[in-house]
């Protein structure tokens, strides 16, 4: 298997410490190549204190919350402080400043941060598919009789001048919708507010619509205050079902100096995804408990699709192809991103291999 120059460069930087770091990980697990550690021996790992910054409480990031609430982080002896940032740009700022070690954000934000000169590395894809629809108020929909049969282009044109709430100006949802609007010669009037306030803003008539993942979009629809105007997967730049939606990132500096920690985080996330796939009922129960204020009827509507997106990374791991897609579609207006080597933006193969080995030793 050949690698691009950028990936080989980062790999060489890390290779000098790779063997020693892996040896430390395996020793902490209580095993060697000849004598593997027993499953469930996570207590042998030294305690690892980390700060996780998460861009929202939506189901796009449920894998991370399941890692915490399902005991997977504990099994890998990771003591994580969770900080909800309410937008990917704020989460990335925390990562860049060093106040957080791992960020769980929208797909394009680590790439944009790297293009700005603060190098980030994608270490995991924690959800796939485009969970997020364009939801408009019932009042807006009623102004367009027969909207149910309108084409995508006509629905986009109808949004011209509409006030649409987004989480951030540079977020992937904003970029994907803005690009689609530009394609039909129209533009929305964007306003930026916290994701968890969007349903209230729509109900009060403060905005015409919003883009926010589950459970927010379903809440408005089930309450008959909102209408699904455009499915996220129908937008030209969405990428469909396999493209990364939720991205896990660390700074390149942190990866270089704390390789074993990154290996352990990836392993814990992988174990969480495998555990959720193996026990769907447990996965659902964990999500229900976290979102217990959500109407059970709404939860039952949104969970099947969300679950598929959450375990999707097992079929579609983070790859250079994801980065290539984002450079072309999400960051087309960012000149600095166009010169980036896609393969250099993801964790080197040996880091991923070591994480998978650790996940197999500790189990889920």
Tab-separated table of C-alpha atoms in Angstrom:
chain	number	residue	atom	x	y	z
A	1	UNK	CA	0.000	0.000	0.000
A	2	UNK	CA	1.554	3.375	-1.006
A	3	UNK	CA	1.156	6.599	0.938
A	4	UNK	CA	1.276	10.225	-0.141
A	5	UNK	CA	4.277	12.419	0.794
A	6	UNK	CA	2.277	14.238	3.476
A	7	UNK	CA	1.211	11.015	5.162
A	8	UNK	CA	4.733	9.577	5.008
A	9	UNK	CA	6.110	12.766	6.574
A	10	UNK	CA	3.748	12.609	9.552
A	11	UNK	CA	4.278	8.857	9.822
A	12	UNK	CA	8.073	9.311	9.997
A	13	UNK	CA	7.712	11.872	12.766
A	14	UNK	CA	5.674	9.417	14.780
A	15	UNK	CA	7.474	6.189	13.892
A	16	UNK	CA	10.470	6.883	16.110
A	17	UNK	CA	8.245	6.653	19.185
A	18	UNK	CA	5.647	4.281	17.798
A	19	UNK	CA	7.163	1.019	18.998
A	20	UNK	CA	7.842	2.314	22.486
A	21	UNK	CA	4.364	3.816	22.804
A	22	UNK	CA	2.677	0.618	21.697
A	23	UNK	CA	4.811	-1.404	24.104
A	24	UNK	CA	3.683	0.845	26.936
A	25	UNK	CA	0.041	0.420	25.928
A	26	UNK	CA	0.295	-3.351	25.725
A	27	UNK	CA	2.195	-3.615	28.995
A	28	UNK	CA	-0.466	-1.497	30.695
A	29	UNK	CA	-3.065	-3.859	29.309
A	30	UNK	CA	-1.340	-6.740	31.067
A	31	UNK	CA	-0.284	-8.643	27.980
A	32	UNK	CA	2.281	-9.114	25.234
A	33	UNK	CA	2.123	-10.484	21.711
A	34	UNK	CA	2.702	-13.965	23.161
A	35	UNK	CA	0.342	-13.551	26.095
A	36	UNK	CA	-2.639	-11.298	25.283
A	37	UNK	CA	-4.415	-9.412	28.035
A	38	UNK	CA	-7.748	-10.797	29.136
A	39	UNK	CA	-10.877	-9.034	27.916
A	40	UNK	CA	-12.162	-6.579	30.478
A	41	UNK	CA	-8.698	-5.826	31.870
A	42	UNK	CA	-9.131	-2.077	31.429
A	43	UNK	CA	-8.332	-1.485	35.087
A	44	UNK	CA	-4.685	-2.303	34.247
A	45	UNK	CA	-4.468	0.851	32.137
A	46	UNK	CA	-3.245	3.905	34.002
A	47	UNK	CA	-5.893	6.575	34.533
A	48	UNK	CA	-6.053	9.057	31.673
A	49	UNK	CA	-7.585	12.471	32.400
A	50	UNK	CA	-8.837	14.274	29.298
A	51	UNK	CA	-11.153	17.115	28.360
A	52	UNK	CA	-13.569	16.388	25.526
A	53	UNK	CA	-15.234	19.340	23.813
A	54	UNK	CA	-18.441	18.463	21.927
A	55	UNK	CA	-20.117	20.837	19.500
A	56	UNK	CA	-23.674	19.882	20.486
A	57	UNK	CA	-25.841	17.446	22.424
A	58	UNK	CA	-27.430	16.123	19.236
A	59	UNK	CA	-27.560	12.488	18.175
A	60	UNK	CA	-24.826	13.189	15.627
A	61	UNK	CA	-22.467	12.862	18.600
A	62	UNK	CA	-24.274	10.038	20.402
A	63	UNK	CA	-21.311	7.667	20.039
A	64	UNK	CA	-19.280	9.870	22.380
A	65	UNK	CA	-22.058	10.100	24.941
A	66	UNK	CA	-22.562	6.336	24.684
A	67	UNK	CA	-18.854	5.850	25.337
A	68	UNK	CA	-19.347	7.717	28.591
A	69	UNK	CA	-22.801	6.509	29.639
A	70	UNK	CA	-22.267	2.915	28.535
A	71	UNK	CA	-19.081	2.492	30.569
A	72	UNK	CA	-16.732	2.201	27.596
A	73	UNK	CA	-14.510	5.108	28.635
A	74	UNK	CA	-14.321	3.667	32.120
A	75	UNK	CA	-13.285	0.303	30.699
A	76	UNK	CA	-10.353	2.011	29.010
A	77	UNK	CA	-9.684	4.024	32.201
A	78	UNK	CA	-10.354	7.336	30.473
A	79	UNK	CA	-11.645	9.987	32.860
A	80	UNK	CA	-13.141	12.534	30.478
A	81	UNK	CA	-14.551	15.932	31.338
A	82	UNK	CA	-17.249	16.791	28.795
A	83	UNK	CA	-17.652	20.421	27.738
A	84	UNK	CA	-20.525	21.279	25.379
A	85	UNK	CA	-19.446	24.101	23.073
A	86	UNK	CA	-22.764	24.638	21.210
A	87	UNK	CA	-20.889	25.100	17.930
A	88	UNK	CA	-18.028	23.402	16.135
A	89	UNK	CA	-16.056	26.645	15.788
A	90	UNK	CA	-16.059	27.135	19.571
A	91	UNK	CA	-15.070	23.494	20.094
A	92	UNK	CA	-12.174	23.844	17.657
A	93	UNK	CA	-11.013	27.017	19.408
A	94	UNK	CA	-10.823	25.033	22.656
A	95	UNK	CA	-8.785	22.355	20.905
A	96	UNK	CA	-6.453	24.892	19.319
A	97	UNK	CA	-5.861	26.632	22.660
A	98	UNK	CA	-5.081	23.358	24.429
A	99	UNK	CA	-7.940	23.699	26.917
A	100	UNK	CA	-9.348	20.474	25.427
A	101	UNK	CA	-7.457	17.489	24.070
A	102	UNK	CA	-10.147	15.925	21.873
A	103	UNK	CA	-12.924	17.622	19.883
A	104	UNK	CA	-16.125	16.088	18.520
A	105	UNK	CA	-17.357	18.415	15.806
A	106	UNK	CA	-18.861	18.769	12.355
A	107	UNK	CA	-16.941	17.255	9.483
A	108	UNK	CA	-15.272	20.318	7.953
A	109	UNK	CA	-14.144	22.254	11.028
A	110	UNK	CA	-10.806	20.491	11.678
A	111	UNK	CA	-9.948	20.974	8.000
A	112	UNK	CA	-10.747	24.694	8.131
A	113	UNK	CA	-8.729	25.100	11.321
A	114	UNK	CA	-5.756	23.410	9.642
A	115	UNK	CA	-6.136	25.698	6.636
A	116	UNK	CA	-5.880	28.626	9.056
A	117	UNK	CA	-2.466	27.398	10.209
A	118	UNK	CA	-3.352	25.398	13.331
A	119	UNK	CA	-2.802	21.803	12.279
A	120	UNK	CA	-5.465	19.300	13.306
A	121	UNK	CA	-5.723	15.582	12.628
A	122	UNK	CA	-8.896	13.565	12.100
A	123	UNK	CA	-8.648	10.442	14.269
A	124	UNK	CA	-12.152	8.983	13.995
A	125	UNK	CA	-15.441	9.305	12.137
A	126	UNK	CA	-18.086	9.009	14.865
A	127	UNK	CA	-21.175	9.323	12.677
A	128	UNK	CA	-21.942	9.027	8.981
A	129	UNK	CA	-24.650	10.221	6.681
A	130	UNK	CA	-26.327	13.584	6.627
A	131	UNK	CA	-28.681	13.500	9.612
A	132	UNK	CA	-29.763	17.114	9.268
A	133	UNK	CA	-32.735	18.449	7.314
A	134	UNK	CA	-33.918	21.958	6.582
A	135	UNK	CA	-36.917	22.470	8.874
A	136	UNK	CA	-39.236	25.442	8.279
A	137	UNK	CA	-42.149	26.784	10.282
A	138	UNK	CA	-45.681	25.691	9.509
A	139	UNK	CA	-46.473	29.319	8.716
A	140	UNK	CA	-43.683	29.460	6.115
A	141	UNK	CA	-44.823	26.207	4.506
A	142	UNK	CA	-48.442	27.410	4.386
A	143	UNK	CA	-47.334	30.368	2.262
A	144	UNK	CA	-46.373	27.884	-0.445
A	145	UNK	CA	-49.465	25.832	-1.327
A	146	UNK	CA	-48.594	22.505	-2.914
A	147	UNK	CA	-45.094	22.546	-1.466
A	148	UNK	CA	-45.279	18.772	-1.044
A	149	UNK	CA	-44.839	18.321	-4.803
A	150	UNK	CA	-42.290	21.103	-5.337
A	151	UNK	CA	-38.913	20.182	-6.852
A	152	UNK	CA	-35.701	20.629	-4.875
A	153	UNK	CA	-34.774	23.694	-6.912
A	154	UNK	CA	-38.171	25.285	-6.270
A	155	UNK	CA	-37.918	24.590	-2.552
A	156	UNK	CA	-34.485	26.203	-2.496
A	157	UNK	CA	-35.742	29.232	-4.421
A	158	UNK	CA	-38.635	29.574	-1.960
A	159	UNK	CA	-36.048	30.006	0.812
A	160	UNK	CA	-34.630	33.117	-0.862
A	161	UNK	CA	-34.508	35.837	1.809
A	162	UNK	CA	-35.851	33.521	4.537
A	163	UNK	CA	-34.287	33.780	7.987
A	164	UNK	CA	-32.593	30.458	8.662
A	165	UNK	CA	-30.932	29.631	11.974
A	166	UNK	CA	-27.548	27.890	11.875
A	167	UNK	CA	-25.082	27.048	14.627
A	168	UNK	CA	-22.115	28.842	13.062
A	169	UNK	CA	-21.083	30.760	9.964
A	170	UNK	CA	-18.359	28.293	8.956
A	171	UNK	CA	-20.162	25.086	9.945
A	172	UNK	CA	-20.777	22.361	7.393
A	173	UNK	CA	-24.569	22.781	7.540
A	174	UNK	CA	-24.273	26.470	6.671
A	175	UNK	CA	-21.831	25.756	3.878
A	176	UNK	CA	-23.873	22.939	2.348
A	177	UNK	CA	-27.110	24.946	2.319
A	178	UNK	CA	-25.423	28.162	1.143
A	179	UNK	CA	-23.839	26.254	-1.739
A	180	UNK	CA	-27.190	24.767	-2.765
A	181	UNK	CA	-28.837	28.194	-2.585
A	182	UNK	CA	-26.088	29.721	-4.699
A	183	UNK	CA	-26.700	27.001	-7.275
A	184	UNK	CA	-30.221	28.324	-7.896
A	185	UNK	CA	-29.250	31.994	-7.703
A	186	UNK	CA	-30.735	32.593	-4.270
A	187	UNK	CA	-29.596	33.122	-0.670
A	188	UNK	CA	-31.003	32.745	2.816
A	189	UNK	CA	-30.637	35.291	5.582
A	190	UNK	CA	-28.600	33.366	8.118
A	191	UNK	CA	-28.694	33.947	11.851
A	192	UNK	CA	-26.428	32.090	14.277
A	193	UNK	CA	-27.792	30.749	17.537
A	194	UNK	CA	-27.234	27.782	19.840
A	195	UNK	CA	-28.629	24.547	18.431
A	196	UNK	CA	-30.737	23.817	21.513
A	197	UNK	CA	-32.594	27.133	21.120
A	198	UNK	CA	-33.673	26.627	17.513
A	199	UNK	CA	-36.942	24.811	18.175
A	200	UNK	CA	-38.046	27.609	20.506
A	201	UNK	CA	-37.017	30.276	17.996
A	202	UNK	CA	-39.082	28.548	15.311
A	203	UNK	CA	-42.120	28.201	17.596
A	204	UNK	CA	-41.972	31.906	18.464
A	205	UNK	CA	-41.663	32.952	14.838
A	206	UNK	CA	-38.205	34.457	15.362
A	207	UNK	CA	-36.875	32.468	12.393
A	208	UNK	CA	-38.418	30.942	9.282
A	209	UNK	CA	-36.439	27.749	9.618
A	210	UNK	CA	-33.278	26.081	10.856
A	211	UNK	CA	-30.790	23.295	10.281
A	212	UNK	CA	-30.185	21.178	13.373
A	213	UNK	CA	-29.696	17.426	13.822
A	214	UNK	CA	-31.850	14.991	15.792
A	215	UNK	CA	-33.622	15.312	18.174
A	216	UNK	CA	-34.284	18.981	17.430
A	217	UNK	CA	-35.696	18.697	13.904
A	218	UNK	CA	-38.129	15.927	14.866
A	219	UNK	CA	-39.306	17.893	17.895
A	220	UNK	CA	-40.628	20.740	15.735
A	221	UNK	CA	-42.235	18.406	13.205
A	222	UNK	CA	-43.951	16.218	15.798
A	223	UNK	CA	-45.257	19.305	17.584
A	224	UNK	CA	-46.746	20.424	14.225
A	225	UNK	CA	-44.769	23.649	14.510
A	226	UNK	CA	-42.368	22.703	11.742
A	227	UNK	CA	-42.213	20.992	8.361
A	228	UNK	CA	-39.325	19.081	6.815
A	229	UNK	CA	-38.642	21.328	3.853
A	230	UNK	CA	-35.541	19.646	2.414
A	231	UNK	CA	-33.913	16.366	3.393
A	232	UNK	CA	-30.244	16.824	4.133
A	233	UNK	CA	-29.235	13.943	1.866
A	234	UNK	CA	-30.930	15.703	-1.090
A	235	UNK	CA	-28.582	18.697	-0.922
A	236	UNK	CA	-25.910	18.445	-3.660
A	237	UNK	CA	-22.914	18.717	-1.313
A	238	UNK	CA	-24.235	16.453	1.446
A	239	UNK	CA	-22.209	13.430	0.400
A	240	UNK	CA	-24.999	10.952	1.011
A	241	UNK	CA	-24.910	8.164	3.553
A	242	UNK	CA	-21.215	7.282	3.850
A	243	UNK	CA	-19.533	10.682	4.106
A	244	UNK	CA	-18.369	11.738	7.550
A	245	UNK	CA	-20.870	13.774	9.565
A	246	UNK	CA	-19.371	13.706	13.056
A	247	UNK	CA	-15.580	14.103	13.180
A	248	UNK	CA	-13.243	13.389	16.093
A	249	UNK	CA	-10.059	15.461	16.021
A	250	UNK	CA	-6.897	16.259	17.969
A	251	UNK	CA	-4.152	18.735	17.270
A	252	UNK	CA	-1.143	17.415	15.379
A	253	UNK	CA	1.079	18.523	18.267
A	254	UNK	CA	-0.976	16.498	20.738
A	255	UNK	CA	-0.777	13.416	18.523
A	256	UNK	CA	2.998	13.733	18.256
A	257	UNK	CA	3.568	14.087	21.996
A	258	UNK	CA	0.734	11.870	23.304
A	259	UNK	CA	0.475	9.102	20.761
A	260	UNK	CA	-0.517	6.406	23.276
A	261	UNK	CA	-3.362	8.591	24.567
A	262	UNK	CA	-4.750	9.034	21.059
A	263	UNK	CA	-4.486	5.296	20.437
A	264	UNK	CA	-6.533	4.688	23.578
A	265	UNK	CA	-9.225	7.216	22.624
A	266	UNK	CA	-9.631	5.670	19.169
A	267	UNK	CA	-9.790	2.193	20.703
A	268	UNK	CA	-12.486	3.260	23.169
A	269	UNK	CA	-14.594	4.810	20.392
A	270	UNK	CA	-14.170	1.727	18.228
A	271	UNK	CA	-15.210	-0.487	21.138
A	272	UNK	CA	-18.255	1.721	21.721
A	273	UNK	CA	-19.384	1.423	18.096
A	274	UNK	CA	-18.874	-2.337	18.145
A	275	UNK	CA	-20.747	-2.619	21.444
A	276	UNK	CA	-23.663	-0.584	20.114
A	277	UNK	CA	-23.843	-2.730	16.993
A	278	UNK	CA	-23.720	-5.932	19.049
A	279	UNK	CA	-26.428	-4.778	21.469
A	280	UNK	CA	-28.916	-2.411	19.753
A	281	UNK	CA	-31.265	-2.497	22.746
A	282	UNK	CA	-28.533	-1.264	25.073
A	283	UNK	CA	-27.582	1.419	22.560
A	284	UNK	CA	-31.174	2.642	22.409
A	285	UNK	CA	-31.590	2.591	26.187
A	286	UNK	CA	-28.438	4.687	26.658
A	287	UNK	CA	-29.670	7.273	24.162
A	288	UNK	CA	-33.179	7.339	25.684
A	289	UNK	CA	-31.774	7.975	29.131
A	290	UNK	CA	-29.643	10.874	27.912
A	291	UNK	CA	-32.565	12.363	25.981
A	292	UNK	CA	-35.209	11.538	28.596
A	293	UNK	CA	-36.853	14.950	28.194
A	294	UNK	CA	-37.586	14.095	24.543
A	295	UNK	CA	-41.105	12.850	23.874
A	296	UNK	CA	-40.905	9.020	23.554
A	297	UNK	CA	-42.938	9.183	20.336
A	298	UNK	CA	-40.403	11.589	18.842
A	299	UNK	CA	-37.511	9.423	19.969
A	300	UNK	CA	-39.020	6.343	18.321
A	301	UNK	CA	-39.340	8.255	15.042
A	302	UNK	CA	-35.768	9.486	14.952
A	303	UNK	CA	-33.846	6.589	16.500
A	304	UNK	CA	-33.695	4.034	13.616
A	305	UNK	CA	-32.034	6.455	11.182
A	306	UNK	CA	-29.850	7.936	13.887
A	307	UNK	CA	-28.677	4.492	15.007
A	308	UNK	CA	-27.633	3.615	11.463
A	309	UNK	CA	-25.584	6.810	11.261
A	310	UNK	CA	-23.975	6.182	14.662
A	311	UNK	CA	-22.708	2.671	13.871
A	312	UNK	CA	-21.914	3.647	10.287
A	313	UNK	CA	-18.209	4.284	10.991
A	314	UNK	CA	-17.729	0.539	11.364
A	315	UNK	CA	-18.527	0.251	7.653
A	316	UNK	CA	-17.055	3.609	6.607
A	317	UNK	CA	-13.943	4.480	8.662
A	318	UNK	CA	-12.368	7.914	8.287
A	319	UNK	CA	-10.317	8.083	5.105
A	320	UNK	CA	-8.454	10.432	2.812
A	321	UNK	CA	-11.479	10.202	0.495
A	322	UNK	CA	-13.545	11.959	3.171
A	323	UNK	CA	-11.017	14.785	3.274
A	324	UNK	CA	-10.891	15.008	-0.517
A	325	UNK	CA	-14.679	15.335	-0.614
A	326	UNK	CA	-14.652	18.081	2.039
A	327	UNK	CA	-11.902	20.039	0.287
A	328	UNK	CA	-13.929	19.962	-2.922
A	329	UNK	CA	-17.393	20.591	-1.504
A	330	UNK	CA	-17.156	22.161	1.962
A	331	UNK	CA	-14.002	24.236	1.624
A	332	UNK	CA	-14.124	25.222	-2.034
A	333	UNK	CA	-13.980	28.896	-1.036
A	334	UNK	CA	-10.955	28.402	1.221
A	335	UNK	CA	-7.822	28.721	-0.918
A	336	UNK	CA	-5.485	27.398	1.784
A	337	UNK	CA	-7.473	24.158	2.021
A	338	UNK	CA	-6.992	23.401	-1.661
A	339	UNK	CA	-3.256	22.804	-1.194
A	340	UNK	CA	-3.635	20.371	1.723
A	341	UNK	CA	-2.641	16.739	1.285
A	342	UNK	CA	-5.807	14.759	2.185
A	343	UNK	CA	-3.893	11.770	3.556
A	344	UNK	CA	-1.896	13.991	5.915
A	345	UNK	CA	-5.100	15.157	7.628
A	346	UNK	CA	-5.959	11.740	9.104
A	347	UNK	CA	-4.257	9.621	11.754
A	348	UNK	CA	-1.356	7.600	10.291
A	349	UNK	CA	-2.147	3.937	9.550
A	350	UNK	CA	0.053	2.634	12.372
A	351	UNK	CA	-1.895	4.664	14.938
A	352	UNK	CA	-5.175	3.204	13.691
A	353	UNK	CA	-3.701	-0.312	13.612
A	354	UNK	CA	-2.491	-0.002	17.210
A	355	UNK	CA	-5.898	1.312	18.308
A	356	UNK	CA	-7.660	-1.650	16.719
A	357	UNK	CA	-5.225	-4.010	18.413
A	358	UNK	CA	-5.906	-2.412	21.783
A	359	UNK	CA	-9.664	-2.577	21.200
A	360	UNK	CA	-9.367	-6.279	20.441
A	361	UNK	CA	-7.368	-6.883	23.615
A	362	UNK	CA	-9.640	-4.942	25.943
A	363	UNK	CA	-12.893	-5.677	24.130
A	364	UNK	CA	-16.282	-3.993	24.409
